[in-house]
Amino acid sequence: MNRVAIVTGGTRGIGRAICDQLTADGFTVVANYAGNDEAARHCEETSGIKCYKWDVGDHAATMDGCARVAEEVGPIDIVVNNAGITRDGTLHKMSFDDWNDVMRINLGGCFNMSKACFPGMRERKWGRIVNIGSINGQAGQYGQVNYAAAKSGIHGFTKALAQEGARFGVTVNAIAPGYIDTDMVAAVPENVLEKIVAGIPVGRLGQAHEIARGVSFLCSEDAGFVTGSTMSINGGQHMY
Ligand code: CAA
């Protein structure tokens, strides 16, 4: 069965690794991205994966974008909600926009994508939704009230939607990555990051492909009995 998968924020970092893994595992994969046209061009050129541009935090754009993917590629069977941003800062310095952008994109994006794709999965009696949460949604993180709240929300969203999808063959799971070697983590000040890595029992940052393998398992036929779960992939930094 040729399943169609969409990965939000799929042209770079963890999202790109997920696209490559799902392609290798036999899925028809498309990537969504919001702004970086150069990364999208590079992704298309090096992988052949079709990239669609819209902001997952924009409800109407997401509904339109998913309809376009379904028309051009086929009904969407698998959604990987990976798109996310950081706007780190301690609360007393954080603006409302920093709060709102992170909630709108990281958590609102999960709602918008699910709203667009879940009804079709439910009708066809098969679907996989994998939400990328975070260790910082599980444990909190200094300077991230916005990001921790949005990621924590993703974990709650996952458990709620899993209950709604179960009867219809639609599983909904989350992966909670720890600190992965991506541009997002590279933006953390060096002295802060050194301390974080010192607290990871495995003694290193994770690699994007280590998250992608987990995602691919959750998307597989074999994972039909796994729903509402959170897979922590964090080098032992937070055992939850
Ligand atoms: N616990 C307690 N105190 C801490 C602290 C901590 N974890 N981290 C910093 N502080 C203290 C500092 O020691 C400093 O104290 P003094 O002034 O007394 O020396 C004070 O807090 C600094 O506070 P400021 O408000 O001035 O902070 P800042 O503006 O300099 O920087 C920050 C704050 C932007 C949050 C910076 O610490 C930072 O970038 N931290 C990393 C946040 C982080 O881990 N982000 C993850 C991004 S990657 C990601 O999110 C992916 C994923 O899913 C894992």
PDB file of C-alpha atoms and ligand atoms in Angstrom:
ATOM      1  CA  MET A   1       0.000   0.000   0.000  1.00  0.00           C
ATOM      2  CA  ASN A   2       1.444   3.330  -1.051  1.00  0.00           C
ATOM      3  CA  ARG A   3       0.840   5.695   1.860  1.00  0.00           C
ATOM      4  CA  VAL A   4       1.200   9.456   1.510  1.00  0.00           C
ATOM      5  CA  ALA A   5       3.039  11.208   4.329  1.00  0.00           C
ATOM      6  CA  ILE A   6       3.476  14.912   4.955  1.00  0.00           C
ATOM      7  CA  VAL A   7       6.196  16.263   7.226  1.00  0.00           C
ATOM      8  CA  THR A   8       5.806  19.858   8.381  1.00  0.00           C
ATOM      9  CA  GLY A   9       9.035  21.815   8.606  1.00  0.00           C
ATOM     10  CA  GLY A  10      10.352  18.994   6.462  1.00  0.00           C
ATOM     11  CA  THR A  11      13.099  20.648   4.454  1.00  0.00           C
ATOM     12  CA  ARG A  12      15.733  21.041   7.181  1.00  0.00           C
ATOM     13  CA  GLY A  13      16.975  19.533  10.422  1.00  0.00           C
ATOM     14  CA  ILE A  14      14.929  16.821  12.074  1.00  0.00           C
ATOM     15  CA  GLY A  15      12.122  17.252   9.511  1.00  0.00           C
ATOM     16  CA  ARG A  16      14.452  16.579   6.597  1.00  0.00           C
ATOM     17  CA  ALA A  17      15.804  13.446   8.292  1.00  0.00           C
ATOM     18  CA  ILE A  18      12.226  12.264   8.814  1.00  0.00           C
ATOM     19  CA  CYS A  19      11.438  12.862   5.116  1.00  0.00           C
ATOM     20  CA  ASP A  20      14.482  10.833   4.076  1.00  0.00           C
ATOM     21  CA  GLN A  21      13.706   7.980   6.484  1.00  0.00           C
ATOM     22  CA  LEU A  22      10.046   7.735   5.455  1.00  0.00           C
ATOM     23  CA  THR A  23      11.080   7.760   1.790  1.00  0.00           C
ATOM     24  CA  ALA A  24      13.599   4.981   2.426  1.00  0.00           C
ATOM     25  CA  ASP A  25      10.865   3.020   4.199  1.00  0.00           C
ATOM     26  CA  GLY A  26       8.605   3.146   1.141  1.00  0.00           C
ATOM     27  CA  PHE A  27       6.223   6.023   1.838  1.00  0.00           C
ATOM     28  CA  THR A  28       5.373   8.753  -0.667  1.00  0.00           C
ATOM     29  CA  VAL A  29       6.611  11.823   1.154  1.00  0.00           C
ATOM     30  CA  VAL A  30       5.959  15.533   0.751  1.00  0.00           C
ATOM     31  CA  ALA A  31       7.461  18.285   2.860  1.00  0.00           C
ATOM     32  CA  ASN A  32       5.859  21.479   4.056  1.00  0.00           C
ATOM     33  CA  TYR A  33       7.927  24.555   4.923  1.00  0.00           C
ATOM     34  CA  ALA A  34       7.195  28.144   5.856  1.00  0.00           C
ATOM     35  CA  GLY A  35       9.935  30.424   4.631  1.00  0.00           C
ATOM     36  CA  ASN A  36      13.339  29.124   3.603  1.00  0.00           C
ATOM     37  CA  ASP A  37      13.024  28.727  -0.187  1.00  0.00           C
ATOM     38  CA  GLU A  38      16.696  27.872  -0.612  1.00  0.00           C
ATOM     39  CA  ALA A  39      16.469  24.938   1.811  1.00  0.00           C
ATOM     40  CA  ALA A  40      13.309  23.779   0.013  1.00  0.00           C
ATOM     41  CA  ARG A  41      15.043  23.934  -3.373  1.00  0.00           C
ATOM     42  CA  HIS A  42      17.975  21.978  -1.953  1.00  0.00           C
ATOM     43  CA  CYS A  43      15.598  19.412  -0.459  1.00  0.00           C
ATOM     44  CA  GLU A  44      13.767  18.954  -3.765  1.00  0.00           C
ATOM     45  CA  GLU A  45      17.020  18.699  -5.741  1.00  0.00           C
ATOM     46  CA  THR A  46      18.691  16.198  -3.434  1.00  0.00           C
ATOM     47  CA  SER A  47      15.705  14.015  -2.574  1.00  0.00           C
ATOM     48  CA  GLY A  48      13.038  14.489  -5.241  1.00  0.00           C
ATOM     49  CA  ILE A  49      10.601  15.231  -2.411  1.00  0.00           C
ATOM     50  CA  LYS A  50       7.958  17.778  -3.366  1.00  0.00           C
ATOM     51  CA  CYS A  51       7.953  20.803  -1.059  1.00  0.00           C
ATOM     52  CA  TYR A  52       4.854  22.899  -0.332  1.00  0.00           C
ATOM     53  CA  LYS A  53       5.096  26.362   1.181  1.00  0.00           C
ATOM     54  CA  TRP A  54       2.644  27.592   3.796  1.00  0.00           C
ATOM     55  CA  ASP A  55       2.617  28.631   7.438  1.00  0.00           C
ATOM     56  CA  VAL A  56       1.122  25.813   9.540  1.00  0.00           C
ATOM     57  CA  GLY A  57       0.169  28.432  12.132  1.00  0.00           C
ATOM     58  CA  ASP A  58      -2.265  29.888   9.583  1.00  0.00           C
ATOM     59  CA  HIS A  59      -5.479  27.863   9.704  1.00  0.00           C
ATOM     60  CA  ALA A  60      -6.865  28.786   6.274  1.00  0.00           C
ATOM     61  CA  ALA A  61      -3.484  28.350   4.562  1.00  0.00           C
ATOM     62  CA  THR A  62      -3.123  24.906   6.144  1.00  0.00           C
ATOM     63  CA  MET A  63      -6.577  23.787   5.038  1.00  0.00           C
ATOM     64  CA  ASP A  64      -5.829  24.983   1.479  1.00  0.00           C
ATOM     65  CA  GLY A  65      -2.311  23.516   1.450  1.00  0.00           C
ATOM     66  CA  CYS A  66      -3.411  20.061   2.595  1.00  0.00           C
ATOM     67  CA  ALA A  67      -6.242  20.063   0.032  1.00  0.00           C
ATOM     68  CA  ARG A  68      -3.680  20.866  -2.668  1.00  0.00           C
ATOM     69  CA  VAL A  69      -1.397  18.014  -1.538  1.00  0.00           C
ATOM     70  CA  ALA A  70      -4.329  15.580  -1.528  1.00  0.00           C
ATOM     71  CA  GLU A  71      -5.306  16.653  -5.040  1.00  0.00           C
ATOM     72  CA  GLU A  72      -1.793  16.542  -6.485  1.00  0.00           C
ATOM     73  CA  VAL A  73      -0.280  13.586  -4.614  1.00  0.00           C
ATOM     74  CA  GLY A  74      -3.125  11.658  -2.995  1.00  0.00           C
ATOM     75  CA  PRO A  75      -5.089  11.480   0.259  1.00  0.00           C
ATOM     76  CA  ILE A  76      -2.840  12.154   3.246  1.00  0.00           C
ATOM     77  CA  ASP A  77      -2.460   9.052   5.430  1.00  0.00           C
ATOM     78  CA  ILE A  78       0.355  10.224   7.679  1.00  0.00           C
ATOM     79  CA  VAL A  79       1.027  13.602   9.258  1.00  0.00           C
ATOM     80  CA  VAL A  80       4.260  14.350  11.070  1.00  0.00           C
ATOM     81  CA  ASN A  81       3.829  17.608  12.977  1.00  0.00           C
ATOM     82  CA  ASN A  82       7.443  18.648  13.205  1.00  0.00           C
ATOM     83  CA  ALA A  83       7.372  22.379  12.380  1.00  0.00           C
ATOM     84  CA  GLY A  84       8.464  24.484  15.298  1.00  0.00           C
ATOM     85  CA  ILE A  85      10.293  27.638  16.278  1.00  0.00           C
ATOM     86  CA  THR A  86      11.985  28.987  19.378  1.00  0.00           C
ATOM     87  CA  ARG A  87      11.790  32.530  20.759  1.00  0.00           C
ATOM     88  CA  ASP A  88      13.770  31.949  23.943  1.00  0.00           C
ATOM     89  CA  GLY A  89      13.973  34.494  26.730  1.00  0.00           C
ATOM     90  CA  THR A  90      13.167  34.730  30.391  1.00  0.00           C
ATOM     91  CA  LEU A  91       9.551  35.704  31.087  1.00  0.00           C
ATOM     92  CA  HIS A  92      10.373  39.215  32.237  1.00  0.00           C
ATOM     93  CA  LYS A  93      11.966  39.880  28.828  1.00  0.00           C
ATOM     94  CA  MET A  94       9.560  37.872  26.651  1.00  0.00           C
ATOM     95  CA  SER A  95       7.174  39.872  24.470  1.00  0.00           C
ATOM     96  CA  PHE A  96       3.598  38.827  23.767  1.00  0.00           C
ATOM     97  CA  ASP A  97       4.633  38.220  20.144  1.00  0.00           C
ATOM     98  CA  ASP A  98       7.367  35.802  21.304  1.00  0.00           C
ATOM     99  CA  TRP A  99       4.737  33.934  23.298  1.00  0.00           C
ATOM    100  CA  ASN A 100       2.080  34.045  20.623  1.00  0.00           C
ATOM    101  CA  ASP A 101       4.243  33.076  17.638  1.00  0.00           C
ATOM    102  CA  VAL A 102       5.468  29.954  19.417  1.00  0.00           C
ATOM    103  CA  MET A 103       1.981  28.925  20.548  1.00  0.00           C
ATOM    104  CA  ARG A 104       0.475  29.671  17.142  1.00  0.00           C
ATOM    105  CA  ILE A 105       3.061  27.757  15.124  1.00  0.00           C
ATOM    106  CA  ASN A 106       4.191  24.939  17.426  1.00  0.00           C
ATOM    107  CA  LEU A 107       0.843  24.041  19.013  1.00  0.00           C
ATOM    108  CA  GLY A 108      -1.610  25.712  16.627  1.00  0.00           C
ATOM    109  CA  GLY A 109       0.179  23.995  13.746  1.00  0.00           C
ATOM    110  CA  CYS A 110      -0.680  20.580  15.225  1.00  0.00           C
ATOM    111  CA  PHE A 111      -4.335  21.552  15.473  1.00  0.00           C
ATOM    112  CA  ASN A 112      -4.478  22.997  11.967  1.00  0.00           C
ATOM    113  CA  MET A 113      -2.770  20.009  10.314  1.00  0.00           C
ATOM    114  CA  SER A 114      -4.906  17.520  12.242  1.00  0.00           C
ATOM    115  CA  LYS A 115      -8.065  19.456  11.445  1.00  0.00           C
ATOM    116  CA  ALA A 116      -7.188  19.256   7.743  1.00  0.00           C
ATOM    117  CA  CYS A 117      -6.158  15.575   7.650  1.00  0.00           C
ATOM    118  CA  PHE A 118      -7.791  13.660  10.521  1.00  0.00           C
ATOM    119  CA  PRO A 119     -11.331  13.552   9.039  1.00  0.00           C
ATOM    120  CA  GLY A 120     -10.064  11.791   5.893  1.00  0.00           C
ATOM    121  CA  MET A 121      -8.034   9.307   7.909  1.00  0.00           C
ATOM    122  CA  ARG A 122     -11.093   8.604  10.041  1.00  0.00           C
ATOM    123  CA  GLU A 123     -13.229   7.981   6.954  1.00  0.00           C
ATOM    124  CA  ARG A 124     -10.617   5.710   5.354  1.00  0.00           C
ATOM    125  CA  LYS A 125     -10.103   3.908   8.688  1.00  0.00           C
ATOM    126  CA  TRP A 126      -6.339   4.262   8.704  1.00  0.00           C
ATOM    127  CA  GLY A 127      -4.003   7.040   9.720  1.00  0.00           C
ATOM    128  CA  ARG A 128      -0.884   7.984  11.611  1.00  0.00           C
ATOM    129  CA  ILE A 129      -0.233  11.291  13.308  1.00  0.00           C
ATOM    130  CA  VAL A 130       3.168  11.763  14.921  1.00  0.00           C
ATOM    131  CA  ASN A 131       3.716  14.970  16.862  1.00  0.00           C
ATOM    132  CA  ILE A 132       7.195  16.178  17.665  1.00  0.00           C
ATOM    133  CA  GLY A 133       7.134  17.337  21.280  1.00  0.00           C
ATOM    134  CA  SER A 134      10.229  18.008  23.340  1.00  0.00           C
ATOM    135  CA  ILE A 135      12.102  17.131  26.483  1.00  0.00           C
ATOM    136  CA  ASN A 136      11.497  20.770  27.375  1.00  0.00           C
ATOM    137  CA  GLY A 137       7.737  20.205  27.217  1.00  0.00           C
ATOM    138  CA  GLN A 138       8.178  17.330  29.668  1.00  0.00           C
ATOM    139  CA  ALA A 139      10.665  18.886  32.062  1.00  0.00           C
ATOM    140  CA  GLY A 140      10.455  22.658  31.440  1.00  0.00           C
ATOM    141  CA  GLN A 141      13.473  24.774  30.552  1.00  0.00           C
ATOM    142  CA  TYR A 142      14.786  28.062  31.869  1.00  0.00           C
ATOM    143  CA  GLY A 143      14.031  30.771  29.303  1.00  0.00           C
ATOM    144  CA  GLN A 144      11.342  28.812  27.452  1.00  0.00           C
ATOM    145  CA  VAL A 145       7.913  29.372  29.028  1.00  0.00           C
ATOM    146  CA  ASN A 146       6.460  29.752  25.532  1.00  0.00           C
ATOM    147  CA  TYR A 147       8.161  26.719  23.974  1.00  0.00           C
ATOM    148  CA  ALA A 148       7.713  24.478  27.042  1.00  0.00           C
ATOM    149  CA  ALA A 149       4.005  25.379  27.208  1.00  0.00           C
ATOM    150  CA  ALA A 150       3.478  24.692  23.491  1.00  0.00           C
ATOM    151  CA  LYS A 151       5.387  21.392  23.576  1.00  0.00           C
ATOM    152  CA  SER A 152       3.666  20.313  26.759  1.00  0.00           C
ATOM    153  CA  GLY A 153       0.404  21.163  24.991  1.00  0.00           C
ATOM    154  CA  ILE A 154       1.429  18.899  22.138  1.00  0.00           C
ATOM    155  CA  HIS A 155       1.777  16.009  24.573  1.00  0.00           C
ATOM    156  CA  GLY A 156      -1.751  16.623  25.910  1.00  0.00           C
ATOM    157  CA  PHE A 157      -3.126  17.091  22.394  1.00  0.00           C
ATOM    158  CA  THR A 158      -1.602  13.730  21.421  1.00  0.00           C
ATOM    159  CA  LYS A 159      -3.256  11.831  24.254  1.00  0.00           C
ATOM    160  CA  ALA A 160      -6.648  13.440  23.606  1.00  0.00           C
ATOM    161  CA  LEU A 161      -6.715  12.907  19.842  1.00  0.00           C
ATOM    162  CA  ALA A 162      -5.403   9.345  20.279  1.00  0.00           C
ATOM    163  CA  GLN A 163      -8.619   8.543  22.136  1.00  0.00           C
ATOM    164  CA  GLU A 164     -10.708   9.968  19.287  1.00  0.00           C
ATOM    165  CA  GLY A 165      -8.795   8.140  16.550  1.00  0.00           C
ATOM    166  CA  ALA A 166      -8.454   4.702  18.143  1.00  0.00           C
ATOM    167  CA  ARG A 167     -11.781   3.281  16.931  1.00  0.00           C
ATOM    168  CA  PHE A 168     -10.975   4.353  13.391  1.00  0.00           C
ATOM    169  CA  GLY A 169      -7.500   2.889  12.995  1.00  0.00           C
ATOM    170  CA  VAL A 170      -5.885   6.286  13.419  1.00  0.00           C
ATOM    171  CA  THR A 171      -2.988   6.318  15.876  1.00  0.00           C
ATOM    172  CA  VAL A 172      -1.660   9.517  17.405  1.00  0.00           C
ATOM    173  CA  ASN A 173       1.708   9.485  19.135  1.00  0.00           C
ATOM    174  CA  ALA A 174       4.444  11.878  20.148  1.00  0.00           C
ATOM    175  CA  ILE A 175       8.190  11.814  20.132  1.00  0.00           C
ATOM    176  CA  ALA A 176       9.969  13.930  22.700  1.00  0.00           C
ATOM    177  CA  PRO A 177      13.443  14.669  21.386  1.00  0.00           C
ATOM    178  CA  GLY A 178      16.188  15.860  23.655  1.00  0.00           C
ATOM    179  CA  TYR A 179      18.929  18.162  22.381  1.00  0.00           C
ATOM    180  CA  ILE A 180      19.577  17.238  18.741  1.00  0.00           C
ATOM    181  CA  ASP A 181      22.420  18.558  16.585  1.00  0.00           C
ATOM    182  CA  THR A 182      20.406  21.026  14.465  1.00  0.00           C
ATOM    183  CA  ASP A 183      20.412  24.756  13.688  1.00  0.00           C
ATOM    184  CA  MET A 184      17.865  25.285  16.478  1.00  0.00           C
ATOM    185  CA  VAL A 185      20.159  23.863  19.128  1.00  0.00           C
ATOM    186  CA  ALA A 186      23.222  25.545  17.569  1.00  0.00           C
ATOM    187  CA  ALA A 187      21.478  28.867  18.340  1.00  0.00           C
ATOM    188  CA  VAL A 188      21.736  28.207  22.098  1.00  0.00           C
ATOM    189  CA  PRO A 189      24.648  30.226  23.559  1.00  0.00           C
ATOM    190  CA  GLU A 190      27.794  28.062  23.637  1.00  0.00           C
ATOM    191  CA  ASN A 191      28.364  28.295  27.388  1.00  0.00           C
ATOM    192  CA  VAL A 192      24.718  27.317  28.061  1.00  0.00           C
ATOM    193  CA  LEU A 193      24.851  24.423  25.585  1.00  0.00           C
ATOM    194  CA  GLU A 194      28.067  23.071  27.137  1.00  0.00           C
ATOM    195  CA  LYS A 195      26.291  22.790  30.489  1.00  0.00           C
ATOM    196  CA  ILE A 196      23.285  21.107  28.861  1.00  0.00           C
ATOM    197  CA  VAL A 197      25.453  18.513  27.081  1.00  0.00           C
ATOM    198  CA  ALA A 198      27.281  17.836  30.370  1.00  0.00           C
ATOM    199  CA  GLY A 199      23.889  16.779  31.758  1.00  0.00           C
ATOM    200  CA  ILE A 200      23.192  14.218  29.015  1.00  0.00           C
ATOM    201  CA  PRO A 201      24.162  10.745  30.285  1.00  0.00           C
ATOM    202  CA  VAL A 202      24.987   9.500  26.771  1.00  0.00           C
ATOM    203  CA  GLY A 203      27.474  12.403  26.616  1.00  0.00           C
ATOM    204  CA  ARG A 204      26.575  13.954  23.265  1.00  0.00           C
ATOM    205  CA  LEU A 205      23.855  15.681  21.278  1.00  0.00           C
ATOM    206  CA  GLY A 206      21.434  13.425  19.424  1.00  0.00           C
ATOM    207  CA  GLN A 207      21.421  13.110  15.648  1.00  0.00           C
ATOM    208  CA  ALA A 208      18.373  13.921  13.527  1.00  0.00           C
ATOM    209  CA  HIS A 209      18.273  10.414  12.041  1.00  0.00           C
ATOM    210  CA  GLU A 210      17.875   8.987  15.555  1.00  0.00           C
ATOM    211  CA  ILE A 211      14.556  10.824  15.832  1.00  0.00           C
ATOM    212  CA  ALA A 212      13.567   9.868  12.280  1.00  0.00           C
ATOM    213  CA  ARG A 213      13.860   6.145  12.986  1.00  0.00           C
ATOM    214  CA  GLY A 214      11.418   6.486  15.870  1.00  0.00           C
ATOM    215  CA  VAL A 215       8.965   8.421  13.714  1.00  0.00           C
ATOM    216  CA  SER A 216       9.111   5.829  10.976  1.00  0.00           C
ATOM    217  CA  PHE A 217       8.326   3.032  13.421  1.00  0.00           C
ATOM    218  CA  LEU A 218       5.275   4.913  14.697  1.00  0.00           C
ATOM    219  CA  CYS A 219       4.100   5.371  11.079  1.00  0.00           C
ATOM    220  CA  SER A 220       4.458   1.688  10.219  1.00  0.00           C
ATOM    221  CA  GLU A 221       1.736  -0.958   9.950  1.00  0.00           C
ATOM    222  CA  ASP A 222       3.419  -2.747  12.872  1.00  0.00           C
ATOM    223  CA  ALA A 223       2.709   0.159  15.214  1.00  0.00           C
ATOM    224  CA  GLY A 224      -1.086  -0.158  15.027  1.00  0.00           C
ATOM    225  CA  PHE A 225      -1.355  -1.005  18.738  1.00  0.00           C
ATOM    226  CA  VAL A 226       0.774   1.967  19.801  1.00  0.00           C
ATOM    227  CA  THR A 227      -1.313   5.076  20.387  1.00  0.00           C
ATOM    228  CA  GLY A 228      -1.310   7.971  22.816  1.00  0.00           C
ATOM    229  CA  SER A 229       2.301   7.228  23.678  1.00  0.00           C
ATOM    230  CA  THR A 230       5.350   9.424  23.942  1.00  0.00           C
ATOM    231  CA  MET A 231       8.697   8.067  22.864  1.00  0.00           C
ATOM    232  CA  SER A 232      11.515   9.969  24.592  1.00  0.00           C
ATOM    233  CA  ILE A 233      14.724  10.083  22.564  1.00  0.00           C
ATOM    234  CA  ASN A 234      17.041  12.195  24.656  1.00  0.00           C
ATOM    235  CA  GLY A 235      20.231  10.345  25.574  1.00  0.00           C
ATOM    236  CA  GLY A 236      18.896   9.706  29.074  1.00  0.00           C
ATOM    237  CA  GLN A 237      18.688  13.423  29.945  1.00  0.00           C
ATOM    238  CA  HIS A 238      15.136  13.087  31.268  1.00  0.00           C
ATOM    239  CA  MET A 239      13.682   9.684  32.151  1.00  0.00           C
ATOM    240  CA  TYR A 240       9.952  10.057  32.082  1.00  0.00           C
TER     241      TYR A 240
HETATM  242  N1  CAA B   1      18.665  27.870  36.123  1.00  0.00           N
HETATM  243  C1  CAA B   1      18.823  28.929  36.936  1.00  0.00           C
HETATM  244  N2  CAA B   1      19.391  30.075  36.563  1.00  0.00           N
HETATM  245  C2  CAA B   1      19.802  30.171  35.303  1.00  0.00           C
HETATM  246  C3  CAA B   1      19.663  29.116  34.384  1.00  0.00           C
HETATM  247  C4  CAA B   1      19.079  27.929  34.848  1.00  0.00           C
HETATM  248  N3  CAA B   1      18.919  26.866  34.051  1.00  0.00           N
HETATM  249  N4  CAA B   1      20.165  29.506  33.197  1.00  0.00           N
HETATM  250  C5  CAA B   1      20.590  30.781  33.358  1.00  0.00           C
HETATM  251  N5  CAA B   1      20.376  31.174  34.640  1.00  0.00           N
HETATM  252  C6  CAA B   1      20.716  32.472  35.220  1.00  0.00           C
HETATM  253  C7  CAA B   1      22.084  32.926  34.804  1.00  0.00           C
HETATM  254  O1  CAA B   1      23.056  32.343  35.639  1.00  0.00           O
HETATM  255  C8  CAA B   1      21.982  34.429  35.005  1.00  0.00           C
HETATM  256  O2  CAA B   1      22.085  34.708  36.374  1.00  0.00           O
HETATM  257  P1  CAA B   1      22.967  35.936  36.922  1.00  0.00           P
HETATM  258  O3  CAA B   1      22.489  37.150  36.163  1.00  0.00           O
HETATM  259  O4  CAA B   1      22.677  35.956  38.377  1.00  0.00           O
HETATM  260  O5  CAA B   1      24.381  35.558  36.576  1.00  0.00           O
HETATM  261  C9  CAA B   1      20.569  34.711  34.614  1.00  0.00           C
HETATM  262  O6  CAA B   1      19.869  33.459  34.707  1.00  0.00           O
HETATM  263  C10 CAA B   1      20.446  35.205  33.182  1.00  0.00           C
HETATM  264  O7  CAA B   1      19.150  35.651  33.045  1.00  0.00           O
HETATM  265  P2  CAA B   1      18.746  36.607  31.871  1.00  0.00           P
HETATM  266  O8  CAA B   1      17.314  36.911  31.953  1.00  0.00           O
HETATM  267  O9  CAA B   1      19.674  37.757  31.800  1.00  0.00           O
HETATM  268  O10 CAA B   1      18.996  35.635  30.645  1.00  0.00           O
HETATM  269  P3  CAA B   1      19.615  35.950  29.261  1.00  0.00           P
HETATM  270  O11 CAA B   1      18.767  36.931  28.597  1.00  0.00           O
HETATM  271  O12 CAA B   1      21.058  36.191  29.367  1.00  0.00           O
HETATM  272  O13 CAA B   1      19.461  34.525  28.532  1.00  0.00           O
HETATM  273  C11 CAA B   1      18.305  32.583  27.832  1.00  0.00           C
HETATM  274  C12 CAA B   1      18.430  33.657  28.897  1.00  0.00           C
HETATM  275  C13 CAA B   1      18.000  33.222  26.474  1.00  0.00           C
HETATM  276  C14 CAA B   1      17.114  31.745  28.220  1.00  0.00           C
HETATM  277  C15 CAA B   1      19.568  31.740  27.735  1.00  0.00           C
HETATM  278  O14 CAA B   1      19.883  31.269  29.014  1.00  0.00           O
HETATM  279  C16 CAA B   1      19.370  30.538  26.828  1.00  0.00           C
HETATM  280  O15 CAA B   1      19.394  30.652  25.616  1.00  0.00           O
HETATM  281  N6  CAA B   1      19.145  29.352  27.432  1.00  0.00           N
HETATM  282  C17 CAA B   1      18.952  28.114  26.667  1.00  0.00           C
HETATM  283  C18 CAA B   1      17.511  27.843  26.478  1.00  0.00           C
HETATM  284  C19 CAA B   1      17.378  26.519  25.786  1.00  0.00           C
HETATM  285  O16 CAA B   1      17.824  25.486  26.254  1.00  0.00           O
HETATM  286  N7  CAA B   1      16.731  26.521  24.641  1.00  0.00           N
HETATM  287  C20 CAA B   1      16.592  25.304  23.903  1.00  0.00           C
HETATM  288  C21 CAA B   1      16.587  25.619  22.451  1.00  0.00           C
HETATM  289  S1  CAA B   1      16.642  24.147  21.462  1.00  0.00           S
HETATM  290  C22 CAA B   1      15.139  23.482  21.666  1.00  0.00           C
HETATM  291  O17 CAA B   1      14.268  24.025  22.268  1.00  0.00           O
HETATM  292  C23 CAA B   1      14.944  22.143  21.039  1.00  0.00           C
HETATM  293  C24 CAA B   1      14.419  21.175  22.010  1.00  0.00           C
HETATM  294  O18 CAA B   1      13.248  20.807  21.900  1.00  0.00           O
HETATM  295  C25 CAA B   1      15.286  20.622  23.022  1.00  0.00           C
END
